[in-house]
mmCIF file of N, CA and C in Angstrom:
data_model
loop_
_atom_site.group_PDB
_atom_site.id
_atom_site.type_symbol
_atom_site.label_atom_id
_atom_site.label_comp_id
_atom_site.label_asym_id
_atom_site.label_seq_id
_atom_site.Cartn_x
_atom_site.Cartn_y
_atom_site.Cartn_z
ATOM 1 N N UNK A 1 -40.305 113.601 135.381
ATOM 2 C CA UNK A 1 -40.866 113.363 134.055
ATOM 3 C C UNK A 1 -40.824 114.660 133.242
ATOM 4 N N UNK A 2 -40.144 114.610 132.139
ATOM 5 C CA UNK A 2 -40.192 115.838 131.244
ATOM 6 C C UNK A 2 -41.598 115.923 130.754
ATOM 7 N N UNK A 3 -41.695 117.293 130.308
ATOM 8 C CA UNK A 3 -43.523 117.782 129.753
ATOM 9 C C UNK A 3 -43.082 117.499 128.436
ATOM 10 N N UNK A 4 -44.445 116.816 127.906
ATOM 11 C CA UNK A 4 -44.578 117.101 126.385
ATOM 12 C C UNK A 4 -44.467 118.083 125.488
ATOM 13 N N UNK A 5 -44.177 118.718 125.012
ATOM 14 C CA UNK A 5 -44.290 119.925 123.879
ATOM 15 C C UNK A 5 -45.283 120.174 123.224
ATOM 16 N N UNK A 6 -46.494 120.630 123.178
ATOM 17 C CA UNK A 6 -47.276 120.494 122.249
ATOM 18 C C UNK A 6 -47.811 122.083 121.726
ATOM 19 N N UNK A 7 -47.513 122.427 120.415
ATOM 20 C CA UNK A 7 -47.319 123.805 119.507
ATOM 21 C C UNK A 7 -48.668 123.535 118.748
ATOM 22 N N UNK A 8 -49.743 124.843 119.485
ATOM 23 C CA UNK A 8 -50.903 125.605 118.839
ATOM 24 C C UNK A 8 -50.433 126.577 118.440
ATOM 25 N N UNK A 9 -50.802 126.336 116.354
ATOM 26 C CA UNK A 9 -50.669 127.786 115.725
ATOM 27 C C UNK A 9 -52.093 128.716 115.542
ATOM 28 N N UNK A 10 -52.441 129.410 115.971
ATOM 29 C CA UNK A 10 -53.712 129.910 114.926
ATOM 30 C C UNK A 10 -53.085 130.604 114.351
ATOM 31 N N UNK A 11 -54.080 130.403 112.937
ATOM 32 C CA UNK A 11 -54.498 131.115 111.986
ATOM 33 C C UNK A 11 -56.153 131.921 112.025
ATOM 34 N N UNK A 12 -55.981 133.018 112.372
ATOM 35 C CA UNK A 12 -57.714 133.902 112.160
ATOM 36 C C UNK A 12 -57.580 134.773 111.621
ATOM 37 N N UNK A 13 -58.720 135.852 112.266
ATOM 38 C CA UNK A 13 -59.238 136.981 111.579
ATOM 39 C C UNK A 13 -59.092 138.067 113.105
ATOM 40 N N UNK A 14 -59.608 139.271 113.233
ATOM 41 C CA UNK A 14 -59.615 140.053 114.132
ATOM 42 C C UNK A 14 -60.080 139.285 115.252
ATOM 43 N N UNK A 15 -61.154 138.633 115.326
ATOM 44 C CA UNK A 15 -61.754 137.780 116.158
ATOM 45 C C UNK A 15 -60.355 136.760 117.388
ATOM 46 N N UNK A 16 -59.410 136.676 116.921
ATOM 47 C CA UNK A 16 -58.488 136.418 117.586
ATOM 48 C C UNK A 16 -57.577 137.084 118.236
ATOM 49 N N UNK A 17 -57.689 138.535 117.914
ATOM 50 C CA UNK A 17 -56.774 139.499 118.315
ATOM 51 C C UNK A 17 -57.096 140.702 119.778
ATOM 52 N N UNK A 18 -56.653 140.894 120.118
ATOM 53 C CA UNK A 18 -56.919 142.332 121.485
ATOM 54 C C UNK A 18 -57.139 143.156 120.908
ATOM 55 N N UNK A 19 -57.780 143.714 121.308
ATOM 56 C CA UNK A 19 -58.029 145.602 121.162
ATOM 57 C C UNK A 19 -57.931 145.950 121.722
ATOM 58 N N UNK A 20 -57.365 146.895 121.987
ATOM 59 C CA UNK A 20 -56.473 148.031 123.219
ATOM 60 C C UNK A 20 -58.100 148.743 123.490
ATOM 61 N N UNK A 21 -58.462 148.864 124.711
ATOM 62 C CA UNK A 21 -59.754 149.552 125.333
ATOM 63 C C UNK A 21 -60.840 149.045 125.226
ATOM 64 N N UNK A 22 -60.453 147.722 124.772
ATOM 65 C CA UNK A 22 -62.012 146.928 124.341
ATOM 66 C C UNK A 22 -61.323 145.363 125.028
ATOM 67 N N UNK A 23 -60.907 144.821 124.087
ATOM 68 C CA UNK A 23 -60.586 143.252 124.586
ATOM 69 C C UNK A 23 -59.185 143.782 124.817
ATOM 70 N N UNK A 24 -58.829 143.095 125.986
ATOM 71 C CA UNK A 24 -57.529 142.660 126.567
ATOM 72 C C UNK A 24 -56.683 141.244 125.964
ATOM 73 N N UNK A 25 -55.062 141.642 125.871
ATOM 74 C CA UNK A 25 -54.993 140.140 125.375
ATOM 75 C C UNK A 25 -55.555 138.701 125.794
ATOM 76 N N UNK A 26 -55.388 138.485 127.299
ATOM 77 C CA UNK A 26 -56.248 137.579 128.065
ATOM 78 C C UNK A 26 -57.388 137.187 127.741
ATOM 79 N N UNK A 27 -58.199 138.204 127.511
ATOM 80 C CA UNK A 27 -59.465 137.776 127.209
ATOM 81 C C UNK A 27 -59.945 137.321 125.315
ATOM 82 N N UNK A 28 -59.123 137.330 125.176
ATOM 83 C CA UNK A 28 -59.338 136.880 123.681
ATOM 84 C C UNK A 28 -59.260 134.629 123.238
ATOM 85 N N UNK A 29 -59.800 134.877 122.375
ATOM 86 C CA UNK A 29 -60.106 133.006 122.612
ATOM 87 C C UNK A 29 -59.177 132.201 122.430
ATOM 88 N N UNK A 30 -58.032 132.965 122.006
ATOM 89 C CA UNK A 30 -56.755 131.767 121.684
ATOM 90 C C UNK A 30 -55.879 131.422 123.377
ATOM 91 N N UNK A 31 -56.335 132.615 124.154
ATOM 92 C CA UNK A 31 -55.765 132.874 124.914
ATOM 93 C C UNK A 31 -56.556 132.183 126.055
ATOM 94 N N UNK A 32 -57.893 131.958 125.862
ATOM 95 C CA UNK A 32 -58.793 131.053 126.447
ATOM 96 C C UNK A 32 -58.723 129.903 126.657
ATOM 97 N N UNK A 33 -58.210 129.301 124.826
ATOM 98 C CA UNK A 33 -58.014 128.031 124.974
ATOM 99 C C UNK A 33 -56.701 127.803 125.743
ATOM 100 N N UNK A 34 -56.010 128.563 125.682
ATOM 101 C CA UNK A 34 -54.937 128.167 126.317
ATOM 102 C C UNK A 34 -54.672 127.758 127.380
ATOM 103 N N UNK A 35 -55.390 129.121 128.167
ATOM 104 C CA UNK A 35 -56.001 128.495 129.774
ATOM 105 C C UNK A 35 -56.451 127.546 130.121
ATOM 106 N N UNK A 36 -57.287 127.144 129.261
ATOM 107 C CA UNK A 36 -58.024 125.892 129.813
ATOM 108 C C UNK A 36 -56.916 124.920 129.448
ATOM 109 N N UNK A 37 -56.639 124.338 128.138
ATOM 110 C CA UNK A 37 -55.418 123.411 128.254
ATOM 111 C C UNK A 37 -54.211 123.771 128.970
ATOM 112 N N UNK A 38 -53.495 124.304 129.646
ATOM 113 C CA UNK A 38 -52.882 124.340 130.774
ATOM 114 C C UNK A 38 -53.653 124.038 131.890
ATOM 115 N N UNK A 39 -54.552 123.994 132.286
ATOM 116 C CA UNK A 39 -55.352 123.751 133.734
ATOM 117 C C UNK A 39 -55.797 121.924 133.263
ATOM 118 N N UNK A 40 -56.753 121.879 132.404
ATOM 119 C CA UNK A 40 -56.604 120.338 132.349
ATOM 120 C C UNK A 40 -55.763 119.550 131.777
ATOM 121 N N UNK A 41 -54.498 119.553 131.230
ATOM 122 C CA UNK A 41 -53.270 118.855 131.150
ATOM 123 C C UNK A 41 -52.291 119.861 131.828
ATOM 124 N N UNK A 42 -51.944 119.236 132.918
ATOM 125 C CA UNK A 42 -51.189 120.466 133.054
ATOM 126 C C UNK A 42 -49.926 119.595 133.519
ATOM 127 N N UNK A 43 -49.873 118.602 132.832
ATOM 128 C CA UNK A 43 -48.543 117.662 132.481
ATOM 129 C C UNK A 43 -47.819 117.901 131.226
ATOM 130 N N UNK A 44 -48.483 118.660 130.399
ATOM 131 C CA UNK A 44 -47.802 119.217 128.808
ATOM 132 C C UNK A 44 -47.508 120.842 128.883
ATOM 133 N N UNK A 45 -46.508 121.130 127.716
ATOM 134 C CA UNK A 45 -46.169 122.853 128.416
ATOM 135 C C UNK A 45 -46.763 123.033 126.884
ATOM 136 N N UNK A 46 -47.834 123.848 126.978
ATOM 137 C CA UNK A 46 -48.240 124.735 125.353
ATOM 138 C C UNK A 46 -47.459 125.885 125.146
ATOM 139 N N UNK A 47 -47.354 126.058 123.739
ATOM 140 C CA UNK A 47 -46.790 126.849 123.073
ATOM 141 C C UNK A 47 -48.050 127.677 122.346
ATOM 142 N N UNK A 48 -48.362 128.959 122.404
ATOM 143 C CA UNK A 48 -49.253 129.177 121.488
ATOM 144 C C UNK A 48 -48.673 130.475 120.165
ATOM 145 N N UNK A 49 -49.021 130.136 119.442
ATOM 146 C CA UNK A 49 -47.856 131.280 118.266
ATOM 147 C C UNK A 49 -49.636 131.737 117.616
ATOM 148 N N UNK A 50 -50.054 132.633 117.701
ATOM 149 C CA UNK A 50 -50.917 133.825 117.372
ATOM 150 C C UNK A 50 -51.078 134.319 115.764
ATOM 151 N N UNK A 51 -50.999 133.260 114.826
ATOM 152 C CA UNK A 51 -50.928 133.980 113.186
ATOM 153 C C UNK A 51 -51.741 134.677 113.095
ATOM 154 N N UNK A 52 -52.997 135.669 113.693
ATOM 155 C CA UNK A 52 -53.809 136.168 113.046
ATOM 156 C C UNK A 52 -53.996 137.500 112.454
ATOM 157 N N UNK A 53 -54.598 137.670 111.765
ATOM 158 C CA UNK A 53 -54.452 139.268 111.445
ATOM 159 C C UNK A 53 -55.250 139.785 111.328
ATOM 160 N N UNK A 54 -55.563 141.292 111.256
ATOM 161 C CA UNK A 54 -57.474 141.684 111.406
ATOM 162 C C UNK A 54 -57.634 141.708 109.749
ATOM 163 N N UNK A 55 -59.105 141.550 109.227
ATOM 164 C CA UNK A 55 -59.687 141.767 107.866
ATOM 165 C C UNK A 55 -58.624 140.781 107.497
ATOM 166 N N UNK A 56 -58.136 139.578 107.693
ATOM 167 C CA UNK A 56 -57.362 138.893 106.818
ATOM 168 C C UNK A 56 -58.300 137.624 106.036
ATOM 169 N N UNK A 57 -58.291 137.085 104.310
ATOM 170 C CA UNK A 57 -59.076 137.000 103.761
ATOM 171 C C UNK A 57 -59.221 135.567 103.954
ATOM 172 N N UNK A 58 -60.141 134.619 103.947
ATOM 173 C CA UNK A 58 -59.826 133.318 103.645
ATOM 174 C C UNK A 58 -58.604 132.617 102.840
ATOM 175 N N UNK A 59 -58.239 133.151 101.657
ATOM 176 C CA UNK A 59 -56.986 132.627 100.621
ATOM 177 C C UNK A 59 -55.845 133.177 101.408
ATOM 178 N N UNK A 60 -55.736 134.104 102.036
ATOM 179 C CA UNK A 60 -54.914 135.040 102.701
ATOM 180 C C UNK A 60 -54.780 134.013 103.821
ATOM 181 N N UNK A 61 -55.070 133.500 104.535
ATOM 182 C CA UNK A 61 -54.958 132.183 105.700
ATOM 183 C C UNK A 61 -54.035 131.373 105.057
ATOM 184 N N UNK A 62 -54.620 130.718 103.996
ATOM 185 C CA UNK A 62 -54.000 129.640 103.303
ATOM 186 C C UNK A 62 -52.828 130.218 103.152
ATOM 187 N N UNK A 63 -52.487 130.972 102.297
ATOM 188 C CA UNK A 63 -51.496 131.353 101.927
ATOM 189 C C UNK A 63 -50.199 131.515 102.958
ATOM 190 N N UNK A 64 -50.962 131.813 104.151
ATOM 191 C CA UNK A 64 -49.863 132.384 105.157
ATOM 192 C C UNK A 64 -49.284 130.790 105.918
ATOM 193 N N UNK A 65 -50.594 129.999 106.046
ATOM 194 C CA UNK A 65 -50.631 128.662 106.076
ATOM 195 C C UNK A 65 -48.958 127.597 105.354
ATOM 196 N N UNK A 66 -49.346 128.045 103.934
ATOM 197 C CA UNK A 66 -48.427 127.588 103.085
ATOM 198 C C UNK A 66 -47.009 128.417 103.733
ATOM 199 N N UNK A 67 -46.948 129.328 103.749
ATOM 200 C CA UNK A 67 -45.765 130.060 104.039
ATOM 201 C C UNK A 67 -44.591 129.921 105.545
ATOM 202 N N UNK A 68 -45.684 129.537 106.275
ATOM 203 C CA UNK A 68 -45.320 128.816 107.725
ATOM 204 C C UNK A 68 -45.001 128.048 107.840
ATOM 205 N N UNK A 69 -45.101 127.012 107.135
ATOM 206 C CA UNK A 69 -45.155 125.433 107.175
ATOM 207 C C UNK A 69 -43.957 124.905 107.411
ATOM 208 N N UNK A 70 -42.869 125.599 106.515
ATOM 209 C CA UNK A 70 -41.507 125.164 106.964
ATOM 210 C C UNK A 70 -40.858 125.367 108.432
ATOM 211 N N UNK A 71 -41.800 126.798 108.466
ATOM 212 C CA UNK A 71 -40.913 126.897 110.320
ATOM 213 C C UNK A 71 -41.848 126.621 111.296
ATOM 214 N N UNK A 72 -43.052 126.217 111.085
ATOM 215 C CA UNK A 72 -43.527 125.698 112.275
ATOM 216 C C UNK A 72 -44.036 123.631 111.970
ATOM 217 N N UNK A 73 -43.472 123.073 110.798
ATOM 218 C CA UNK A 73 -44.347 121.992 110.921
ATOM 219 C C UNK A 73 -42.970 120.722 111.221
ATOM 220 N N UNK A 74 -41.543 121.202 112.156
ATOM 221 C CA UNK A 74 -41.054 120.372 112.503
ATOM 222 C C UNK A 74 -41.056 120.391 114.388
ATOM 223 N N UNK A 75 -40.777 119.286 115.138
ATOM 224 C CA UNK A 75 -40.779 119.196 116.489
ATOM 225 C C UNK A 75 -40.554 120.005 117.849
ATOM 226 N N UNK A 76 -40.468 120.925 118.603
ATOM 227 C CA UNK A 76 -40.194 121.508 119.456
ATOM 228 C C UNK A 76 -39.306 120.771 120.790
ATOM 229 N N UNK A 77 -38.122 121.129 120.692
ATOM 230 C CA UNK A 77 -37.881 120.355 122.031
ATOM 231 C C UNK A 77 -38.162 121.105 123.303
#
């Protein structure tokens, strides 16, 4: 049986990102969720693509939002 494809983008703020001597990439929450959806479906293969950036503004999301859309809002084989 082939795995499903299923593509998590975030979009955040620092709160999503590592800090070298403080948070490790692992331990950061995108990277959390990830874990966990690989352990309880672990019939689908995730993709996770990381948009975030530190101090980035609310309109500044959107915007980057809008700007992505073409290359991430078609299918993954």
């Amino acid at each position: 049986m082939k795995k499903k494809v299923i593509q998590i983008i975030i979009y955040s703020d620092s709160t999503a990102l590592p800090r070298p001597g403080f948070v490790n990439p692992n331990s950061t929450w995108p990277q959390k969720l990830l874990n966990s959806l690989q352990i309880e479906f672990p019939e689908h293969k995730f993709i996770l693509e990381n948009r975030s950036k530190g101090g980035i503004k609310i309109n500044e999301i959107a915007n980057l939002i809008r700007s992505d859309y073409s290359y991430f809002s078609h299918n993954v084989s």
